[in-house]
GROMACS .gro file of N, CA and C in nm:
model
  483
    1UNK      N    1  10.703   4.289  12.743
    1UNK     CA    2  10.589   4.266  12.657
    1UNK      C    3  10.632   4.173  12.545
    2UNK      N    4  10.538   4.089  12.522
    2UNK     CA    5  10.595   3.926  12.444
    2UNK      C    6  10.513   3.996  12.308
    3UNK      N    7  10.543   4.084  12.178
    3UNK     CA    8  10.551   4.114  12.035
    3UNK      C    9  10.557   4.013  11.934
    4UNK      N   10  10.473   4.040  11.829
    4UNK     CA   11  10.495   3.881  11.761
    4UNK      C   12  10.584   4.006  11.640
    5UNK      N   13  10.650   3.957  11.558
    5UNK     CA   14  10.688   4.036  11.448
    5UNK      C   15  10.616   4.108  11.380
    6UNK      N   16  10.491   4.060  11.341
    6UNK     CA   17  10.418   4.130  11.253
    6UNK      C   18  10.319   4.238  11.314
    7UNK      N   19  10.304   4.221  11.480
    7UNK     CA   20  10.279   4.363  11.539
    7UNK      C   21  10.339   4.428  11.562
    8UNK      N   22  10.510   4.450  11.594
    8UNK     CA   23  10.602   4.521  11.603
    8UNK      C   24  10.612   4.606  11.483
    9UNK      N   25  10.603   4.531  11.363
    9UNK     CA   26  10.604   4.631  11.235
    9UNK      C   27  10.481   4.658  11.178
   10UNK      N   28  10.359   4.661  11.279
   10UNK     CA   29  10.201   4.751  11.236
   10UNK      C   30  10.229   4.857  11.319
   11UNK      N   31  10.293   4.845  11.448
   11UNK     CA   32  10.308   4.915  11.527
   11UNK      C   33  10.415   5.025  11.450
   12UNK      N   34  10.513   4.990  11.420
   12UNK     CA   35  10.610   5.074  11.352
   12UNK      C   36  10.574   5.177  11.267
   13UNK      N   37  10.461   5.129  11.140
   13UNK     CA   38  10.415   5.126  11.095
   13UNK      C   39  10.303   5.232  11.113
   14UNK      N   40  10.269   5.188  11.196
   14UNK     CA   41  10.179   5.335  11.231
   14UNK      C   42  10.206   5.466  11.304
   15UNK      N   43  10.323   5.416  11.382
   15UNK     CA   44  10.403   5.513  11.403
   15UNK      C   45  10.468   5.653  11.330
   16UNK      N   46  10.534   5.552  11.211
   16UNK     CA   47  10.566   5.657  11.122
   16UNK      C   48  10.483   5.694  11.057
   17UNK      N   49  10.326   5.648  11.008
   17UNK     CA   50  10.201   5.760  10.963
   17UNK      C   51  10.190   5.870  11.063
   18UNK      N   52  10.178   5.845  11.184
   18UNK     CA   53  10.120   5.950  11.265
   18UNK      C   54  10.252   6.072  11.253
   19UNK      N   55  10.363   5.991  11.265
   19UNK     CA   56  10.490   6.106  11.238
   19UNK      C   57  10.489   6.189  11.156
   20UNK      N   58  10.427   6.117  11.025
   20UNK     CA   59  10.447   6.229  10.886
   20UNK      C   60  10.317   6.307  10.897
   21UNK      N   61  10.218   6.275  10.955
   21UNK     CA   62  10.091   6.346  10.975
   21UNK      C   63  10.089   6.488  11.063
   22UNK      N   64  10.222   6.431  11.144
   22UNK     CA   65  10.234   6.572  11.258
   22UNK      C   66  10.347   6.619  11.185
   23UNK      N   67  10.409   6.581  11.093
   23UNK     CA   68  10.534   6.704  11.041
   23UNK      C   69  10.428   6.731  10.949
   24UNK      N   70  10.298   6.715  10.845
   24UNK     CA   71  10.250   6.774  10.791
   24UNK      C   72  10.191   6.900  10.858
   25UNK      N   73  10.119   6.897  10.944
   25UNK     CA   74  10.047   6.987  10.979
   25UNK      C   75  10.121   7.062  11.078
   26UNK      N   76  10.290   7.043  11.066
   26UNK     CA   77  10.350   7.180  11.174
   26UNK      C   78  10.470   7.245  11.024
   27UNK      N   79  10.469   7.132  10.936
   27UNK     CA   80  10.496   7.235  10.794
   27UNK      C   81  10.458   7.336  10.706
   28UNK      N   82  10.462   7.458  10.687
   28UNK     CA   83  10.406   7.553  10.672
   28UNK      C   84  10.414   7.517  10.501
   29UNK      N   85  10.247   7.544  10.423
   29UNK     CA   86  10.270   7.542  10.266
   29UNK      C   87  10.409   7.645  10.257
   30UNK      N   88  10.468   7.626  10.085
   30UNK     CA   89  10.538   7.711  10.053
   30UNK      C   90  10.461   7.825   9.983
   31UNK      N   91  10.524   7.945  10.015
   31UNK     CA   92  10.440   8.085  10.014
   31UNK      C   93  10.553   8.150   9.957
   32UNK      N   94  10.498   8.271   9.857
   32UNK     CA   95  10.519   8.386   9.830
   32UNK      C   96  10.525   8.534   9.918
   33UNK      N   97  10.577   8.596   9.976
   33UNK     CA   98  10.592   8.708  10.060
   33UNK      C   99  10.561   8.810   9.955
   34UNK      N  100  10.506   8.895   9.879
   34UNK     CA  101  10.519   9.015   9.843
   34UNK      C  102  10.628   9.123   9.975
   35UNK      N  103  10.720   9.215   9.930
   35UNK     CA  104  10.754   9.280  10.033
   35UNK      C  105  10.795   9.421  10.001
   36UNK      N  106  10.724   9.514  10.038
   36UNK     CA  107  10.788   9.688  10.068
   36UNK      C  108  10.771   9.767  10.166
   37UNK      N  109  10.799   9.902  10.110
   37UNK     CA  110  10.860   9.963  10.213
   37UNK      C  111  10.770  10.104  10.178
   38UNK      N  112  10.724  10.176  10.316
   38UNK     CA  113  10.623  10.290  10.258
   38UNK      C  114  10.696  10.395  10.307
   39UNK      N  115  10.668  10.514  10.336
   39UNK     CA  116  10.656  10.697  10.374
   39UNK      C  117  10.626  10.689  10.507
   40UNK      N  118  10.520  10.600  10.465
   40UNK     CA  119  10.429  10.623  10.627
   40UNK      C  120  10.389  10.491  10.621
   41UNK      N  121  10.483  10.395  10.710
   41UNK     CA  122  10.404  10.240  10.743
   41UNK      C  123  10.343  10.247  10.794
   42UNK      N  124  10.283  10.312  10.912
   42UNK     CA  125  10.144  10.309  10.979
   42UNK      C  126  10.056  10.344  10.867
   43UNK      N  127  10.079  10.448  10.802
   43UNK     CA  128   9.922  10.480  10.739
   43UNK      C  129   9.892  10.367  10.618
   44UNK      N  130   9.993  10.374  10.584
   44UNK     CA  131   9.927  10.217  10.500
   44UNK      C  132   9.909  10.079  10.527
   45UNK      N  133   9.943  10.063  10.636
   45UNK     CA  134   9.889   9.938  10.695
   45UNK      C  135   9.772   9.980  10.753
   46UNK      N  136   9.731  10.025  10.827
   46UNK     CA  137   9.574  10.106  10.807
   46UNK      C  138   9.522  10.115  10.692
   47UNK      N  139   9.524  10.167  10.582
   47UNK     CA  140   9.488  10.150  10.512
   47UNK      C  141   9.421   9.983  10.446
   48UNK      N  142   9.605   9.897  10.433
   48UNK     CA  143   9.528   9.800  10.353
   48UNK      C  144   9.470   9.697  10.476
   49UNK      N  145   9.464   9.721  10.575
   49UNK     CA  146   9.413   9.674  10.738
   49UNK      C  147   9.243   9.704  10.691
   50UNK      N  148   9.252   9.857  10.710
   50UNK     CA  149   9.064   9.895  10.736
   50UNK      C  150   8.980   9.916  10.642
   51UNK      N  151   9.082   9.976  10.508
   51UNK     CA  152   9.006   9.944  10.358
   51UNK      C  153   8.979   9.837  10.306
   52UNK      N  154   9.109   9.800  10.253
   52UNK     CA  155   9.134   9.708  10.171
   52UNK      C  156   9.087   9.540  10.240
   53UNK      N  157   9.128   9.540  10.349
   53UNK     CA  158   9.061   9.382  10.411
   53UNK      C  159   9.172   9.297  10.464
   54UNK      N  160   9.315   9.324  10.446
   54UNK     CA  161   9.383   9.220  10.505
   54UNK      C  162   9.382   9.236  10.661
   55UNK      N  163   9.461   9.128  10.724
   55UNK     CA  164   9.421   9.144  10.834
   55UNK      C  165   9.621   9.168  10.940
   56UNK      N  166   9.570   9.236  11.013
   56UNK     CA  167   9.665   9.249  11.089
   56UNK      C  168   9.727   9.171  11.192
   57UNK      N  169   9.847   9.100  11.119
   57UNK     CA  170   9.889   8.965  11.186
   57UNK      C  171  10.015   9.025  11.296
   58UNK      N  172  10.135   9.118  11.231
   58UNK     CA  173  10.228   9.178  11.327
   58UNK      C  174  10.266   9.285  11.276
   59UNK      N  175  10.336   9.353  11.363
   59UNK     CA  176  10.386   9.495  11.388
   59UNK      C  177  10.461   9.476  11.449
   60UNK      N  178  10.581   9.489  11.393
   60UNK     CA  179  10.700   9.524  11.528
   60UNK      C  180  10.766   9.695  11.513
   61UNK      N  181  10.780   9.805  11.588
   61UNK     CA  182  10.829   9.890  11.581
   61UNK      C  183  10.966   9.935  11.601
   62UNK      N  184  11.058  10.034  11.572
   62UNK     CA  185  11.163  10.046  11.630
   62UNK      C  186  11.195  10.168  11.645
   63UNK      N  187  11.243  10.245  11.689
   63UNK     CA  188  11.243  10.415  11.736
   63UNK      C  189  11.121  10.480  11.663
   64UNK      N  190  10.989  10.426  11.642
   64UNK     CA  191  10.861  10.493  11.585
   64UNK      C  192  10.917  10.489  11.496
   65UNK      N  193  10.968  10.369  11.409
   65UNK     CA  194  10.945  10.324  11.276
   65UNK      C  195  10.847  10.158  11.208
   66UNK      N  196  10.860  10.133  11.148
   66UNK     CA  197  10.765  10.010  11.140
   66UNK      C  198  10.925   9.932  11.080
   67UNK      N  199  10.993   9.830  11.182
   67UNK     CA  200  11.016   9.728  11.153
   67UNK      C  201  11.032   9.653  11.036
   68UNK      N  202  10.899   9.578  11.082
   68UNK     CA  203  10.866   9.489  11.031
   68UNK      C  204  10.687   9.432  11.051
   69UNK      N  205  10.630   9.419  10.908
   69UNK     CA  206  10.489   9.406  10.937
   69UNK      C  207  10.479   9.282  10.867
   70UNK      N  208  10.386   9.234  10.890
   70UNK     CA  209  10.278   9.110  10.847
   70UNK      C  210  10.166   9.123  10.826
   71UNK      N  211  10.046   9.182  10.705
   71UNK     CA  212   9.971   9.182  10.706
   71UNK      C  213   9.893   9.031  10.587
   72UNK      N  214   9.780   8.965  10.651
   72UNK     CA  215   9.728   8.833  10.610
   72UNK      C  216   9.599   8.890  10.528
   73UNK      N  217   9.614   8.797  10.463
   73UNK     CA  218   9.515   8.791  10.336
   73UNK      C  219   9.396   8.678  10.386
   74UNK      N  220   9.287   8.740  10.423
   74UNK     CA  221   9.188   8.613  10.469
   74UNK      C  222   9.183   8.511  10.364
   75UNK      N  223   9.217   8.496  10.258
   75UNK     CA  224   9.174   8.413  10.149
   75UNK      C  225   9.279   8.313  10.162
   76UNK      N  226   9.401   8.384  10.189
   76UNK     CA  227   9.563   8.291  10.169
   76UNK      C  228   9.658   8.358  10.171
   77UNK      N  229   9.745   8.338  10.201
   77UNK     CA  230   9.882   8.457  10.137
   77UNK      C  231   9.909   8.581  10.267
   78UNK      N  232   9.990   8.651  10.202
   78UNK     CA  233  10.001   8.801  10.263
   78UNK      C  234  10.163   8.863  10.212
   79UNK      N  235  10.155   8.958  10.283
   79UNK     CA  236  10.269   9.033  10.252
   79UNK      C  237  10.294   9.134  10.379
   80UNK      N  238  10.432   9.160  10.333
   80UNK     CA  239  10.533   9.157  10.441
   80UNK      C  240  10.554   9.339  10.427
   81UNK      N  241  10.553   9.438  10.490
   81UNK     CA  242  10.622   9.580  10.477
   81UNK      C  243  10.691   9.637  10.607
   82UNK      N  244  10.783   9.755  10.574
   82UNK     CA  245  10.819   9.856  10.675
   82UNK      C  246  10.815   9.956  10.634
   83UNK      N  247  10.888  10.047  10.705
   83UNK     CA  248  10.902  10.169  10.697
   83UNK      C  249  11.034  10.193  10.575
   84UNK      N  250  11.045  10.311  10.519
   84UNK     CA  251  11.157  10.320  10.385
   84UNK      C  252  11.263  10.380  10.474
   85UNK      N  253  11.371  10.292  10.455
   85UNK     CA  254  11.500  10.410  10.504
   85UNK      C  255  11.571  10.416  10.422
   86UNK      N  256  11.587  10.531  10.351
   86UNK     CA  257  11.705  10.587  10.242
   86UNK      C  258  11.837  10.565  10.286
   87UNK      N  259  11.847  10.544  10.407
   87UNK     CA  260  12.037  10.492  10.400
   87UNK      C  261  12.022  10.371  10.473
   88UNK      N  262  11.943  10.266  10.416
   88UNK     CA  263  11.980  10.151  10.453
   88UNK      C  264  12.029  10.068  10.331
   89UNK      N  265  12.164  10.013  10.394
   89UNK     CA  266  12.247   9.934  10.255
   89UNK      C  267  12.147   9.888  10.168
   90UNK      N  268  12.184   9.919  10.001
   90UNK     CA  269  12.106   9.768   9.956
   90UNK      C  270  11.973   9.817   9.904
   91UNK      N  271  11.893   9.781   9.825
   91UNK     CA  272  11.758   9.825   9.824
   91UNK      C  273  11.646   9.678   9.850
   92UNK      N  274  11.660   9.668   9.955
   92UNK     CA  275  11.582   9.496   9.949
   92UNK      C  276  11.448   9.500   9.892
   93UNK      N  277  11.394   9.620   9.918
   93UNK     CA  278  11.218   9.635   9.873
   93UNK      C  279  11.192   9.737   9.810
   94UNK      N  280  11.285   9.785   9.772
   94UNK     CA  281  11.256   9.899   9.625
   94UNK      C  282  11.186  10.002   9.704
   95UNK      N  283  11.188  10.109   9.605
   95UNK     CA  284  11.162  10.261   9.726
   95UNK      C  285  10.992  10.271   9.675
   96UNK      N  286  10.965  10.337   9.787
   96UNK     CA  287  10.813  10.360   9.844
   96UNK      C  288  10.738  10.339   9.690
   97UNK      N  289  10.615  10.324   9.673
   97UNK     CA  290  10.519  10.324   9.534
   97UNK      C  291  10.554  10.295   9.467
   98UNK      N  292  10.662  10.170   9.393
   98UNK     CA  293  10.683  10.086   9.303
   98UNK      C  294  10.660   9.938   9.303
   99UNK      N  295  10.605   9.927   9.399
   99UNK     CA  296  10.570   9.734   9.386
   99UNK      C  297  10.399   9.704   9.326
  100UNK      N  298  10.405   9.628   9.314
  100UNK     CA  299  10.312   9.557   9.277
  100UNK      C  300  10.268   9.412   9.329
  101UNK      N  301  10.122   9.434   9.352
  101UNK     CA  302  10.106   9.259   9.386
  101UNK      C  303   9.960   9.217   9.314
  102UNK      N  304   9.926   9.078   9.272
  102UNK     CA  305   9.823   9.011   9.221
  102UNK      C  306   9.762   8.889   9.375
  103UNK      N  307   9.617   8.971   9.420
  103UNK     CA  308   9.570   8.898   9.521
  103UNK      C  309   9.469   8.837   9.467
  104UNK      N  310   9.442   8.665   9.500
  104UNK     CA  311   9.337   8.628   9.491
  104UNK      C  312   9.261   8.627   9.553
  105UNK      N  313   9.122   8.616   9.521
  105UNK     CA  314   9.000   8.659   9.574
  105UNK      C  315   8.860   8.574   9.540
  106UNK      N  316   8.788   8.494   9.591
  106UNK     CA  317   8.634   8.469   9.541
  106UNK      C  318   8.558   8.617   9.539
  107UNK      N  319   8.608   8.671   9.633
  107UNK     CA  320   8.477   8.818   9.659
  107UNK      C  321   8.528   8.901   9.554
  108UNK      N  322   8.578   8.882   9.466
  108UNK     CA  323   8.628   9.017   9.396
  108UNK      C  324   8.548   9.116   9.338
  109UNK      N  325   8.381   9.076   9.291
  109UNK     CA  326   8.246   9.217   9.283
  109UNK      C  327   8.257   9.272   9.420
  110UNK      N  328   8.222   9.208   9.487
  110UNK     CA  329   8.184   9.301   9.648
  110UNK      C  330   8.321   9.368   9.728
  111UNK      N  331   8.432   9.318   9.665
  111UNK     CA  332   8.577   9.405   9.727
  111UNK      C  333   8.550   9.532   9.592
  112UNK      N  334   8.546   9.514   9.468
  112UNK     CA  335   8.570   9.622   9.383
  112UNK      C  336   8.450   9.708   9.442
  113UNK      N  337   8.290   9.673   9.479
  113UNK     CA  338   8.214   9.789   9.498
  113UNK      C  339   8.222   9.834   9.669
  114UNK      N  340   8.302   9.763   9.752
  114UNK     CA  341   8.375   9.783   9.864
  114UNK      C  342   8.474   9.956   9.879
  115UNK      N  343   8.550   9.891   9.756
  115UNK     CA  344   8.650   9.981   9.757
  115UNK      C  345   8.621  10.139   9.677
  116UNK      N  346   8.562  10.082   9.552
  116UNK     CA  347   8.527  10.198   9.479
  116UNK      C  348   8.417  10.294   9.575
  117UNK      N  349   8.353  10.235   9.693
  117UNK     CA  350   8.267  10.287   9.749
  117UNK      C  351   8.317  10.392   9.870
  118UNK      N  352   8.468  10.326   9.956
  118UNK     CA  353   8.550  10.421   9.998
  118UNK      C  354   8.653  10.499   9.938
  119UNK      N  355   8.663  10.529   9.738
  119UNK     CA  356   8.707  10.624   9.715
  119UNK      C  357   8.836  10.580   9.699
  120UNK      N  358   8.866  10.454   9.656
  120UNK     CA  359   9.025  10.453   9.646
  120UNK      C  360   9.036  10.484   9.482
  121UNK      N  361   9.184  10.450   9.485
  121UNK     CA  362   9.220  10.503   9.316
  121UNK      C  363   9.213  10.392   9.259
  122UNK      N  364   9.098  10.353   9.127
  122UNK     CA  365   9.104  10.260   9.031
  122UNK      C  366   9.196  10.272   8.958
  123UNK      N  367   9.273  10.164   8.955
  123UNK     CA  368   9.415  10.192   8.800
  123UNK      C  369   9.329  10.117   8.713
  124UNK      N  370   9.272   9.979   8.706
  124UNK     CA  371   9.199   9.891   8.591
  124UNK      C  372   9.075   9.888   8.655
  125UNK      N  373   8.947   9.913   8.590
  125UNK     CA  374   8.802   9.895   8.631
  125UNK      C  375   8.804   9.679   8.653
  126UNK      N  376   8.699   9.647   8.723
  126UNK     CA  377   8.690   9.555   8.661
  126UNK      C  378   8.586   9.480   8.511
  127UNK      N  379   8.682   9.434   8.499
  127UNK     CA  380   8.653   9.305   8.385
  127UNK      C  381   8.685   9.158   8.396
  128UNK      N  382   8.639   9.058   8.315
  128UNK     CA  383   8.647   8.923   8.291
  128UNK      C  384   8.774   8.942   8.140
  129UNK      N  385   8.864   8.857   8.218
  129UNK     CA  386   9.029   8.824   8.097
  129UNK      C  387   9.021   8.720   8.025
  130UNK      N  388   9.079   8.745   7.962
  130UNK     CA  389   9.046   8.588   7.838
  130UNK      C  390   9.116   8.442   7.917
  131UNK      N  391   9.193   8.490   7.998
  131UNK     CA  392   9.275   8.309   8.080
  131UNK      C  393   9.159   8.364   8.167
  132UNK      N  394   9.035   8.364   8.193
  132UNK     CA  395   8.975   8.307   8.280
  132UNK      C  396   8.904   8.418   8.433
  133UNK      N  397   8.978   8.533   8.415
  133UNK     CA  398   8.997   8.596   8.578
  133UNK      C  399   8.869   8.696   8.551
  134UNK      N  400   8.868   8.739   8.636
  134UNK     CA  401   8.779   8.858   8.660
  134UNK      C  402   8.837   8.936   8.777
  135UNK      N  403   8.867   9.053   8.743
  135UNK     CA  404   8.954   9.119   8.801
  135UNK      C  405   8.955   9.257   8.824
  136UNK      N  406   9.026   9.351   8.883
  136UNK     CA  407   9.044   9.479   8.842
  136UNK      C  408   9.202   9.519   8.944
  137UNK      N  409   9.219   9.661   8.958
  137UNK     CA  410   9.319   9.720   9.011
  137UNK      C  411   9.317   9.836   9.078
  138UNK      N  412   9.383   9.862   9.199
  138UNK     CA  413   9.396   9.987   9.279
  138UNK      C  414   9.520  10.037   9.251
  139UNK      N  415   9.567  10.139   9.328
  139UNK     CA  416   9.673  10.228   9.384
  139UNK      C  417   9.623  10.256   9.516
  140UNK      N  418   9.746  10.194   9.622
  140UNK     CA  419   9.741  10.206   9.725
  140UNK      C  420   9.765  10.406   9.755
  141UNK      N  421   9.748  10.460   9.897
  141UNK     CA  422   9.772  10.614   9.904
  141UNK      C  423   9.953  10.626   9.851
  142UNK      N  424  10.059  10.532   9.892
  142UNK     CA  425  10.181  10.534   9.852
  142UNK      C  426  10.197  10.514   9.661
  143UNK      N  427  10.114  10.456   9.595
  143UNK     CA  428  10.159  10.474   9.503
  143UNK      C  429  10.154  10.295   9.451
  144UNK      N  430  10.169  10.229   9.548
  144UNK     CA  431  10.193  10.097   9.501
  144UNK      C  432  10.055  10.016   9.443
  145UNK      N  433  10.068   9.926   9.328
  145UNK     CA  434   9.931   9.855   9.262
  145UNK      C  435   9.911   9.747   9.288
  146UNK      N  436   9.815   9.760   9.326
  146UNK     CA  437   9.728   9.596   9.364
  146UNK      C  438   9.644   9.569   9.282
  147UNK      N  439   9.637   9.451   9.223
  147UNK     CA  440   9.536   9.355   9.126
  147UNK      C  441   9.468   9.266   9.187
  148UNK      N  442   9.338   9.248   9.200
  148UNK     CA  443   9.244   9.196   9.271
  148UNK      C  444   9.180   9.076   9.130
  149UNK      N  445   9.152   8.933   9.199
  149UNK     CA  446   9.118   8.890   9.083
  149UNK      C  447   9.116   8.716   9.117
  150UNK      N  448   9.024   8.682   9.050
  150UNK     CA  449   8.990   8.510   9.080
  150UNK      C  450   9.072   8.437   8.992
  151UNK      N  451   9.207   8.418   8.927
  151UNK     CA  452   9.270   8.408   8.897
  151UNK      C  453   9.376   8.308   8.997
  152UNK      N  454   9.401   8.169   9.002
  152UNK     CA  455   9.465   8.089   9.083
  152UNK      C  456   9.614   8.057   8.976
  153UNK      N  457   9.653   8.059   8.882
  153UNK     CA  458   9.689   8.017   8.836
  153UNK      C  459   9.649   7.891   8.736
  154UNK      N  460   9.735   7.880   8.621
  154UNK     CA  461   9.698   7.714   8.598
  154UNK      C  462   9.791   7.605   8.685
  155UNK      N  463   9.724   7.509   8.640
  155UNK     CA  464   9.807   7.378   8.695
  155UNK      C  465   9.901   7.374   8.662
  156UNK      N  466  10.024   7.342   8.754
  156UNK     CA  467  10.135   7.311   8.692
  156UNK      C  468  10.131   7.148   8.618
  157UNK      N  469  10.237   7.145   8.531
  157UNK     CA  470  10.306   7.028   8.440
  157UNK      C  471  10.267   6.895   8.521
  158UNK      N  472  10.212   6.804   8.537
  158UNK     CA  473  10.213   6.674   8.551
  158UNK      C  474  10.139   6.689   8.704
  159UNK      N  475  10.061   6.771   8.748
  159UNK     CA  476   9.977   6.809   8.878
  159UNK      C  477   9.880   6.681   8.890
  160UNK      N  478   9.879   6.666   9.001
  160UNK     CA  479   9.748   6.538   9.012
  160UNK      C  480   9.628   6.656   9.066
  161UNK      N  481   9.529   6.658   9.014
  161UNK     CA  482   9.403   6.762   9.058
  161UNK      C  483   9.334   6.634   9.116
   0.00000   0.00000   0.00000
């Protein structure tokens, strides 16, 4: 094939757009994992599965313990749990009912009268915060708190919006 120079390097040229276009979209954003460990990983992944709204991405089991879970946040995000084992080296995820996580949300009226409607434990009613959020808070059945709330953050330092 007889190439003049300046199609060899449109050709090139477009090549490497389409390249960075397909490493974009097989690059995963960078994410936050929230991660613990329950009593009973089944019952609280049920829980934040059939109450609460995330969605059930994986489960892996191991002698009828929970692994390793993945539960997804339809909005964005998610977080990661298993089962607690008291003699496993190390405390990677802190023992059962001490974590905490802040989920964002557009639905956050219809999740608070969602939830308050199946009876979970309010830790904060909701309200509107002075940076902006409107928000409130549970206690999962383990003990652990979730903050529900339209709250994205601000922009970081020198952000192009």
């Amino acid at each position: 094939m007889n190439t003049t120079p300046d199609t060899t390097a449109k050709q090139h040229h477009d090549s490497e757009r389409h390249h960075d276009a397909e490493q974009q979209l097989h690059t995963p954003a960078p994410a936050i994992w929230p991660a613990l460990q329950a009593q009973d990983a089944p019952a609280l992944i049920d829980f934040l599965v059939d109450t609460v709204g995330f969605l059930r991405t994986a489960v892996y089991e191991d002698g009828g313990r929970v692994a390793h879970a993945q539960l997804d946040w339809p909005e964005g995000g998610g977080i990661m749990l298993g089962s607690y084992d008291p003699d496993a080296p190390g405390e990677a995820c802190g023992k059962p009912g001490t974590s905490g996580a802040y989920v964002v949300t557009d639905q956050v009226d219809s999740l608070y009268a969602r939830l308050t409607g199946a009876g979970v434990k309010i830790v904060n009613e909701i309200e509107d915060k002075p940076y902006g959020s409107r928000e409130f808070g549970i206690a999962d059945p383990e003990g652990n708190r979730w903050f529900f709330g339209t709250y994205r953050g601000d922009p970081r330092p020198g952000a192009v919006s």
